[in-house]
Structures are given as C-alpha cells and as structure tokens.
C-alpha cells in the first residue's frame, strides 16, 4: 500500500507512458542544450556574438508563432501535436551531423536548424501543458507536474553527463544524433497512449485573430496570471543573457573541457531534481503563491559565484549556485504551472499556455542577442554579473501581486470574461 501511494499517478498506464516519453524527449533536449552551442564554439569557432545569435535563433519561435500556436493547438488534439512535433524535431536535428560529415555545415545551417527546432518546440510545449489536465484531471495537477518535473530533472543530470564524454569522444555534431533518437523515440512512445481526447469543437466561423485576442485578454485580465508571465519574462531574458556566455566563460576563460562542463550542468540537474522532489512539500508549507517569488529570491543571488570563480576548485563551488538556481526554478515552475492550469477553462488551455509563453519567452531571443553584444563589450564574466542581477529582480512582479499572500490553488476555474480582478479576490 505504501509503495502504491508513493507511485501515485505512475500506476496510471497512460500517465506512465507520458512520463517515459518525457524522459526520452527531455534527454534529447538536454543534450542539445550542451551540444548545439559547442558545435558553434568548438567545431565552427564561432565568436561571442555568433553564439548569442544562435541562442536567439533557438528561442525565436516564441516570438514568431507564440500567439497563433495557442489558437491552432486549441483546434487540434494535443496528443497528435506532440507526436508530430517530436518526430519533426528529430528529423531536422539529424541534418546537422549529416551536413558535418559532408563538409557542408556552416553557422547559417545551425541558425536555420535552431530556428525550425524552436518553432516546433513552441507547438510541442503548448500541447504538452494543455494535455496534462485532460490526462490526469485537475485534482492531480500538482502531483502530475511534480512527477514530470522530477523526470525532466533526472534528464538534466544525465543529459550533460552523457553529452560531455560523447562530445569529447565523437564530437559535438555526432552527439546530436543521440538527441534526434531520443525525440523520435518520445514521439513513437506517445503514439501508444490510449486515452483519446475529443476533437475540439469549433465555432461556426472560427477566426484566428479573435481566438488569439481571447487568449491574450484572459491572461492579461487577472493580476495573478499577469504577474506570473511578467516575472517569467524578466527572469528568462536575464537567464538567457547569463546562459549565452556561460559556456564561453567556462571553455575560454576557465579552460574547462567538455567533460568538466558536463559535470557542472549535471550539478544543475541535481538541483532541479531536488526541487522537483521538494516542490509539493515546499508549496504546501510556504503557500502556493508565496513560493513562486520566494524560490527565486532565495536562489538567484547565488549565481554571482560563477563570475567570481577562477580555474580550479572555485568553479565547482560556483556550480553550487547554479544548482541552487535550478532547484528554485523547478519549485517555482511547478507552483505557477499548477496555478495557471487550475485557473484556466479547458477550451482556453492552449491559448493561455501560448500567451504565457509568448510574453514570458518573448524576451529570450532578445536575451540571446543582448548576451552576445554584452559579451563582446563587457566580456563573458561581466555578462554573468548582469544576468545574475536581472534574475534576482524578476521576483518583483509576483511579490507586488496577490500571489504574495495566496496560499492555495484556485478551487474553481476563472470566469472567462469577468470584471477585472474578480477571479483573484
């Protein structure tokens, strides 16, 4: 009985398959996170600004299709969208090692694949977030999000641990084949999920612009949803500035090889795993609202340890700060994702997710460009200082909103077009 209680949703066959598909897909994604920039840095000898552009291309999809993606996904079965985008991402990623073997790989090829992969990821993520309430029911959202965050965190540990030695052994371009295989297997496993959604009902005259406006209005209307996406937007902009120069700092200023870099990113994965394991307990103890801003306030300042580091043991001490950042980030994301899903009516889940992603991820391409420009002017270490300060300031929108004192998830879905602030008390 105790073992069954611990397994919880994992006893559900379909959730178990989504859990396994998530593990495979996220393993591929974590390898991309390390290997793709290293293709540019090590194989193509890209400079700081080119690395920043590559980071921007990876996330530009949120700006290009972020809003219409939600409306399109709300018209389709989410499971089908997840399968199709997983298989397509696997196909495009596989072109990088092929181009490298053929002697055709250029930085422009990387930009193109990064952009296409990013656009497909927008559709996948919107469908993924919208599918969970259908699969497990709203009463199990915190548990479902926590378990999926836990497996994502495990892959955050194993991905860089696998990628580091692989990059050293066969090179970064070939390592991307493992990413491609993981995403293909994720899509194939999702096909075996038996629970089917009903085909969404469309109005007599569905209009994309009206549906996009409806999703925007819903997110902007409620102070809590508005604060969450604004805080995310600030955090993500400065996080990407930080990340765009982190690999440059570690490889060129600290002198770490791919294995050492992989260990540091695995440490971040350990922090994320611990955060996933603690998320439900911490949210209950601290409160569903306060934990969203407290998690960042406690952990973001520790990222200043990295630009203070020098070659030797101090860089691994600084890695503890990055692990703490990951821990706090997962606790925050589990809390706020559960809050957003609980508050949103079923028919608006895709548009809520896409709108939130558009606003909160919209600054990521800008962050990549700013990171590259800042790295060229202030150096990689200077950019890490700027990123650490900005991430810490991202707590302000949530702290100044009703989330500061809201201790529990909403028990009812918000009215879709109530007067300003009614749903938030």
C-alpha positions as CSV (number, residue, x, y, z in Angstrom):
1,X,0.0,0.0,0.0
2,X,2.8,2.4,0.9
3,X,4.6,1.7,-2.4
4,X,1.4,2.3,-4.3
5,X,0.9,5.5,-2.5
6,X,4.4,6.7,-3.5
7,X,3.8,5.7,-7.1
8,X,0.6,7.7,-7.3
9,X,-0.1,8.7,-10.9
10,X,2.6,6.3,-12.2
11,X,0.2,3.5,-11.6
12,X,-1.9,5.0,-14.4
13,X,-0.8,3.3,-17.7
14,X,-1.2,6.4,-19.9
15,X,0.5,8.8,-17.5
16,X,3.3,6.3,-17.2
17,X,3.8,6.3,-21.0
18,X,3.7,10.1,-21.0
19,X,6.3,10.0,-18.2
20,X,8.6,7.7,-20.2
21,X,8.1,9.8,-23.4
22,X,9.0,12.9,-21.4
23,X,12.2,11.2,-20.1
24,X,13.3,10.4,-23.7
25,X,12.4,13.7,-25.2
26,X,14.0,15.7,-22.4
27,X,17.1,13.6,-22.6
28,X,17.4,14.6,-26.2
29,X,16.7,18.2,-25.4
30,X,19.3,18.4,-22.6
31,X,22.0,17.0,-24.9
32,X,21.0,19.7,-27.5
33,X,21.4,22.4,-24.8
34,X,25.1,21.5,-24.4
35,X,26.0,20.1,-27.8
36,X,24.4,22.7,-30.2
37,X,26.4,25.7,-28.8
38,X,29.5,23.5,-28.7
39,X,29.1,22.8,-32.4
40,X,29.4,26.5,-32.9
41,X,32.1,27.2,-30.4
42,X,34.4,24.2,-30.9
43,X,33.6,22.9,-34.4
44,X,33.0,26.2,-36.2
45,X,35.0,28.5,-33.9
46,X,32.1,31.0,-33.6
47,X,32.7,34.2,-31.8
48,X,30.7,35.5,-28.8
49,X,28.2,37.4,-30.9
50,X,27.5,34.4,-33.2
51,X,26.9,32.3,-30.1
52,X,24.4,34.9,-29.0
53,X,22.7,34.8,-32.3
54,X,22.4,31.0,-32.2
55,X,20.8,31.3,-28.7
56,X,18.4,33.8,-30.1
57,X,17.5,31.6,-33.1
58,X,16.8,28.7,-30.7
59,X,14.1,30.7,-28.9
60,X,12.9,33.0,-31.7
61,X,9.9,30.6,-32.3
62,X,8.2,32.0,-29.3
63,X,8.0,35.4,-30.9
64,X,7.3,34.2,-34.4
65,X,4.4,31.8,-33.7
66,X,3.9,32.1,-29.9
67,X,0.4,33.6,-30.1
68,X,-1.2,31.8,-33.1
69,X,0.3,28.5,-31.8
70,X,-2.2,28.5,-28.9
71,X,-5.2,29.1,-31.1
72,X,-4.1,26.4,-33.6
73,X,-3.4,23.9,-30.8
74,X,-6.8,24.6,-29.3
75,X,-8.3,23.4,-32.6
76,X,-6.5,20.1,-32.6
77,X,-5.9,17.0,-30.4
78,X,-3.0,17.8,-28.2
79,X,-1.5,14.3,-28.3
80,X,-1.3,14.4,-32.1
81,X,0.5,17.7,-32.0
82,X,3.0,16.3,-29.5
83,X,3.7,13.2,-31.7
84,X,4.1,15.2,-34.9
85,X,6.4,17.8,-33.5
86,X,8.6,15.3,-31.7
87,X,9.2,13.4,-35.0
88,X,9.8,16.5,-37.0
89,X,12.3,17.9,-34.5
90,X,14.2,14.6,-34.6
91,X,14.4,14.8,-38.4
92,X,15.7,18.3,-38.6
93,X,18.3,17.7,-35.8
94,X,19.7,14.8,-37.7
95,X,20.7,17.1,-40.6
96,X,23.5,18.7,-38.6
97,X,25.7,15.6,-38.3
98,X,24.9,14.7,-42.0
99,X,26.0,18.2,-43.1
100,X,29.1,18.0,-41.0
101,X,30.1,14.6,-42.5
102,X,29.5,16.1,-45.9
103,X,31.6,19.2,-45.2
104,X,28.6,21.5,-45.7
105,X,28.0,22.6,-42.1
106,X,28.1,26.3,-41.5
107,X,26.9,28.7,-38.8
108,X,24.0,29.6,-41.1
109,X,22.9,25.9,-41.2
110,X,23.0,25.9,-37.4
111,X,20.9,29.1,-37.3
112,X,18.3,27.5,-39.6
113,X,18.0,24.2,-37.7
114,X,17.9,26.1,-34.4
115,X,15.0,28.3,-35.6
116,X,13.0,25.4,-37.1
117,X,13.6,23.3,-33.9
118,X,12.5,26.3,-31.8
119,X,9.2,26.8,-33.7
120,X,8.3,23.1,-33.4
121,X,9.2,23.2,-29.7
122,X,6.6,26.0,-29.2
123,X,3.9,23.8,-30.6
124,X,5.1,20.8,-28.6
125,X,5.2,22.7,-25.3
126,X,1.8,24.4,-25.8
127,X,0.2,21.0,-26.5
128,X,2.1,19.3,-23.6
129,X,0.9,21.8,-21.0
130,X,-2.6,21.7,-22.3
131,X,-2.7,17.9,-22.5
132,X,-1.9,17.2,-18.8
133,X,-5.3,18.4,-17.3
134,X,-7.1,16.1,-19.8
135,X,-4.9,13.1,-19.0
136,X,-4.9,13.3,-15.2
137,X,-7.7,15.6,-14.2
138,X,-7.4,18.9,-12.4
139,X,-7.3,17.3,-9.0
140,X,-3.9,15.7,-9.7
141,X,-2.2,18.7,-11.4
142,X,0.4,19.4,-8.7
143,X,1.3,15.7,-8.5
144,X,1.5,15.3,-12.3
145,X,3.6,18.5,-12.7
146,X,5.9,17.4,-9.9
147,X,6.5,13.9,-11.3
148,X,7.1,15.3,-14.8
149,X,9.4,17.9,-13.4
150,X,11.3,15.2,-11.5
151,X,11.9,13.2,-14.6
152,X,12.9,16.3,-16.5
153,X,15.4,17.0,-13.7
154,X,16.8,13.5,-13.9
155,X,17.4,14.0,-17.6
156,X,19.0,17.4,-16.8
157,X,21.6,15.4,-14.8
158,X,22.0,12.5,-17.2
159,X,21.9,14.6,-20.4
160,X,25.1,16.6,-19.8
161,X,26.7,13.6,-18.1
162,X,26.2,11.7,-21.4
163,X,26.8,14.6,-23.7
164,X,30.1,15.7,-22.1
165,X,32.0,12.4,-22.8
166,X,30.2,12.0,-26.1
167,X,31.3,15.4,-27.3
168,X,34.9,14.6,-26.3
169,X,34.7,11.1,-27.9
170,X,32.9,11.7,-31.2
171,X,32.5,15.5,-31.5
172,X,29.5,17.7,-30.9
173,X,27.9,17.3,-34.3
174,X,27.7,13.5,-34.0
175,X,26.4,13.8,-30.4
176,X,23.3,15.5,-31.8
177,X,22.3,12.1,-33.3
178,X,21.6,10.9,-29.7
179,X,19.3,13.9,-29.3
180,X,17.5,13.1,-32.5
181,X,17.0,9.5,-31.5
182,X,15.6,10.5,-28.1
183,X,13.0,12.8,-29.6
184,X,12.0,10.2,-32.2
185,X,11.5,7.5,-29.5
186,X,9.5,10.0,-27.4
187,X,7.1,10.6,-30.3
188,X,6.7,6.9,-31.0
189,X,6.0,6.1,-27.4
190,X,3.4,8.9,-27.2
191,X,1.5,7.1,-30.0
192,X,0.8,4.2,-27.6
193,X,-1.1,6.4,-25.1
194,X,-4.6,5.0,-25.2
195,X,-6.7,7.9,-23.8
196,X,-8.1,9.9,-26.6
197,X,-9.3,13.5,-26.5
198,X,-12.5,14.6,-28.1
199,X,-12.0,16.6,-31.2
200,X,-12.3,20.3,-30.1
201,X,-15.5,21.9,-31.1
202,X,-15.0,24.9,-33.4
203,X,-17.4,27.8,-33.7
204,X,-19.4,28.3,-36.8
205,X,-16.9,30.9,-38.1
206,X,-13.6,30.3,-36.3
207,X,-11.3,33.3,-36.7
208,X,-7.7,33.2,-35.7
209,X,-7.3,36.8,-34.7
210,X,-10.4,36.7,-32.5
211,X,-9.2,33.5,-30.8
212,X,-5.7,35.0,-30.2
213,X,-7.3,38.1,-28.7
214,X,-9.4,35.9,-26.4
215,X,-6.4,34.2,-25.0
216,X,-4.5,37.5,-24.5
217,X,-7.4,39.0,-22.8
218,X,-7.8,36.1,-20.4
219,X,-4.1,36.2,-19.3
220,X,-3.8,40.0,-19.1
221,X,-7.2,40.3,-17.2
222,X,-6.2,38.5,-14.0
223,X,-3.5,40.1,-11.8
224,X,-2.0,36.7,-10.7
225,X,-1.6,35.3,-14.3
226,X,-0.3,38.7,-15.4
227,X,2.3,38.8,-12.6
228,X,3.5,35.2,-13.4
229,X,4.1,35.9,-17.1
230,X,5.8,39.3,-16.4
231,X,8.1,37.8,-13.8
232,X,8.9,34.9,-16.1
233,X,9.7,37.4,-19.0
234,X,12.2,39.3,-16.8
235,X,13.7,36.1,-15.4
236,X,14.1,34.4,-18.8
237,X,15.6,37.5,-20.5
238,X,18.4,37.7,-18.0
239,X,18.8,33.9,-17.7
240,X,19.5,33.6,-21.4
241,X,21.9,36.5,-21.2
242,X,23.7,34.5,-18.5
243,X,23.5,31.2,-20.3
244,X,24.7,32.6,-23.6
245,X,28.0,33.5,-22.1
246,X,28.3,30.7,-19.5
247,X,29.7,28.1,-22.0
248,X,32.1,30.8,-23.4
249,X,33.2,31.7,-19.8
250,X,33.7,28.0,-18.8
251,X,35.5,26.9,-22.0
252,X,37.6,30.0,-22.8
253,X,38.2,31.8,-19.5
254,X,38.2,28.9,-17.1
255,X,39.6,26.4,-19.6
256,X,37.2,23.5,-18.8
257,X,36.9,20.7,-21.3
258,X,33.6,19.2,-22.4
259,X,33.6,16.6,-19.5
260,X,34.0,19.3,-16.9
261,X,31.3,21.4,-18.4
262,X,29.0,18.4,-18.5
263,X,29.6,17.9,-14.8
264,X,28.6,21.4,-14.0
265,X,25.4,21.1,-16.0
266,X,24.7,17.7,-14.3
267,X,25.0,19.5,-11.0
268,X,22.3,21.9,-12.2
269,X,20.2,18.9,-13.0
270,X,20.8,17.6,-9.5
271,X,19.4,20.8,-8.1
272,X,16.4,20.6,-10.4
273,X,15.7,17.0,-9.3
274,X,15.8,18.0,-5.7
275,X,13.5,20.9,-6.5
276,X,11.0,18.6,-8.2
277,X,11.1,16.2,-5.2
278,X,10.5,19.1,-2.8
279,X,8.1,21.2,-4.8
280,X,4.8,19.8,-3.5
281,X,6.0,19.8,0.1
282,X,7.5,23.3,-0.1
283,X,4.4,24.7,-1.8
284,X,2.2,23.3,1.0
285,X,4.4,24.6,3.7
286,X,5.1,28.1,2.3
287,X,2.0,28.6,0.3
288,X,1.2,28.2,-3.4
289,X,1.5,31.9,-4.1
290,X,4.5,33.0,-1.9
291,X,6.6,30.1,-3.1
292,X,6.6,31.5,-6.6
293,X,8.5,34.6,-5.6
294,X,10.4,33.2,-2.6
295,X,12.1,30.4,-4.6
296,X,13.7,33.0,-6.9
297,X,14.6,35.4,-4.2
298,X,16.5,32.8,-2.2
299,X,18.4,31.2,-5.1
300,X,19.0,33.7,-7.9
301,X,21.6,35.8,-6.0
302,X,23.8,32.7,-5.7
303,X,24.6,32.8,-9.4
304,X,27.1,35.6,-8.8
305,X,29.5,32.9,-7.6
306,X,30.3,31.9,-11.2
307,X,31.8,35.2,-12.4
308,X,33.9,35.3,-9.2
309,X,35.3,31.8,-10.0
310,X,38.8,31.1,-11.3
311,X,40.4,27.9,-12.7
312,X,40.4,25.2,-10.1
313,X,38.2,24.3,-7.2
314,X,36.3,27.6,-7.0
315,X,34.5,26.9,-10.3
316,X,32.9,23.8,-8.7
317,X,31.9,25.9,-5.6
318,X,30.3,28.3,-8.0
319,X,28.4,25.4,-9.6
320,X,26.6,25.0,-6.3
321,X,25.0,28.4,-7.0
322,X,23.8,27.1,-10.4
323,X,22.4,24.0,-8.8
324,X,20.5,26.2,-6.3
325,X,19.1,28.3,-9.2
326,X,17.8,25.1,-10.8
327,X,16.3,24.0,-7.6
328,X,14.4,27.2,-7.1
329,X,13.4,27.4,-10.7
330,X,11.7,24.0,-10.6
331,X,9.9,24.7,-7.4
332,X,8.6,28.0,-8.9
333,X,7.6,26.5,-12.2
334,X,5.7,23.6,-10.6
335,X,3.8,26.0,-8.4
336,X,2.9,28.5,-11.1
337,X,2.1,25.9,-13.8
338,X,-0.3,24.2,-11.5
339,X,-1.9,27.6,-10.7
340,X,-2.3,28.5,-14.3
341,X,-3.8,25.2,-15.3
342,X,-6.2,25.2,-12.3
343,X,-7.5,28.7,-13.1
344,X,-7.9,28.2,-16.9
345,X,-11.1,26.8,-18.6
346,X,-10.5,23.8,-20.7
347,X,-11.2,25.5,-24.0
348,X,-8.6,28.2,-23.3
349,X,-5.8,26.0,-22.1
350,X,-3.8,26.1,-25.3
351,X,-4.2,29.8,-25.7
352,X,-3.4,30.5,-22.1
353,X,-0.2,28.4,-22.4
354,X,0.8,30.0,-25.7
355,X,0.1,33.6,-24.5
356,X,2.0,33.0,-21.3
357,X,4.9,31.5,-23.3
358,X,4.8,34.4,-25.8
359,X,5.1,37.0,-23.1
360,X,7.4,35.1,-20.8
361,X,9.6,33.7,-23.5
362,X,9.4,36.6,-25.9
363,X,12.5,38.2,-24.3
364,X,14.6,35.1,-24.8
365,X,15.8,35.9,-28.3
366,X,16.5,39.4,-27.2
367,X,18.4,38.0,-24.2
368,X,20.5,35.9,-26.6
369,X,21.3,38.9,-28.7
370,X,22.0,41.1,-25.6
371,X,24.1,38.4,-24.1
372,X,26.2,38.2,-27.3
373,X,26.5,42.0,-27.5
374,X,27.3,42.3,-23.8
375,X,29.9,39.6,-24.1
376,X,31.6,41.5,-26.9
377,X,31.7,44.7,-24.8
378,X,32.0,43.6,-21.2
379,X,33.3,40.1,-21.6
380,X,31.7,36.8,-20.6
381,X,32.2,37.4,-16.8
382,X,30.7,40.9,-17.0
383,X,27.6,39.5,-18.7
384,X,27.2,36.9,-16.0
385,X,27.1,39.7,-13.4
386,X,24.4,41.5,-15.4
387,X,22.4,38.3,-15.8
388,X,22.6,37.4,-12.0
389,X,21.3,40.9,-11.1
390,X,18.4,40.8,-13.6
391,X,17.3,37.3,-12.5
392,X,17.1,38.5,-8.9
393,X,15.0,41.5,-9.8
394,X,12.4,39.2,-11.6
395,X,10.8,38.5,-8.2
396,X,9.2,42.0,-8.1
397,X,6.0,41.4,-10.3
398,X,5.0,38.3,-8.2
399,X,5.9,39.9,-4.9
400,X,3.8,43.0,-5.7
401,X,0.8,40.9,-6.8
402,X,-1.9,39.0,-4.9
403,X,0.4,36.0,-5.1
404,X,2.4,37.4,-2.2
405,X,-0.2,36.0,0.3
406,X,-2.3,33.4,-1.7
407,X,-1.6,30.1,0.0
408,X,-3.8,27.7,-2.1
409,X,-4.5,26.8,-5.7
410,X,-7.8,28.2,-7.1
411,X,-10.6,25.7,-6.4
412,X,-12.7,26.8,-9.4
413,X,-11.9,27.9,-13.0
414,X,-11.9,31.6,-13.5
415,X,-14.8,33.2,-15.4
416,X,-13.5,33.8,-18.8
417,X,-14.6,37.4,-19.1
418,X,-15.4,38.6,-15.6
419,X,-14.6,42.1,-14.5
420,X,-11.0,43.0,-13.7
421,X,-9.6,41.1,-10.8
422,X,-12.8,39.2,-9.7
423,X,-11.1,35.8,-10.0
424,X,-8.2,36.8,-7.8
425,X,-10.2,38.1,-4.9
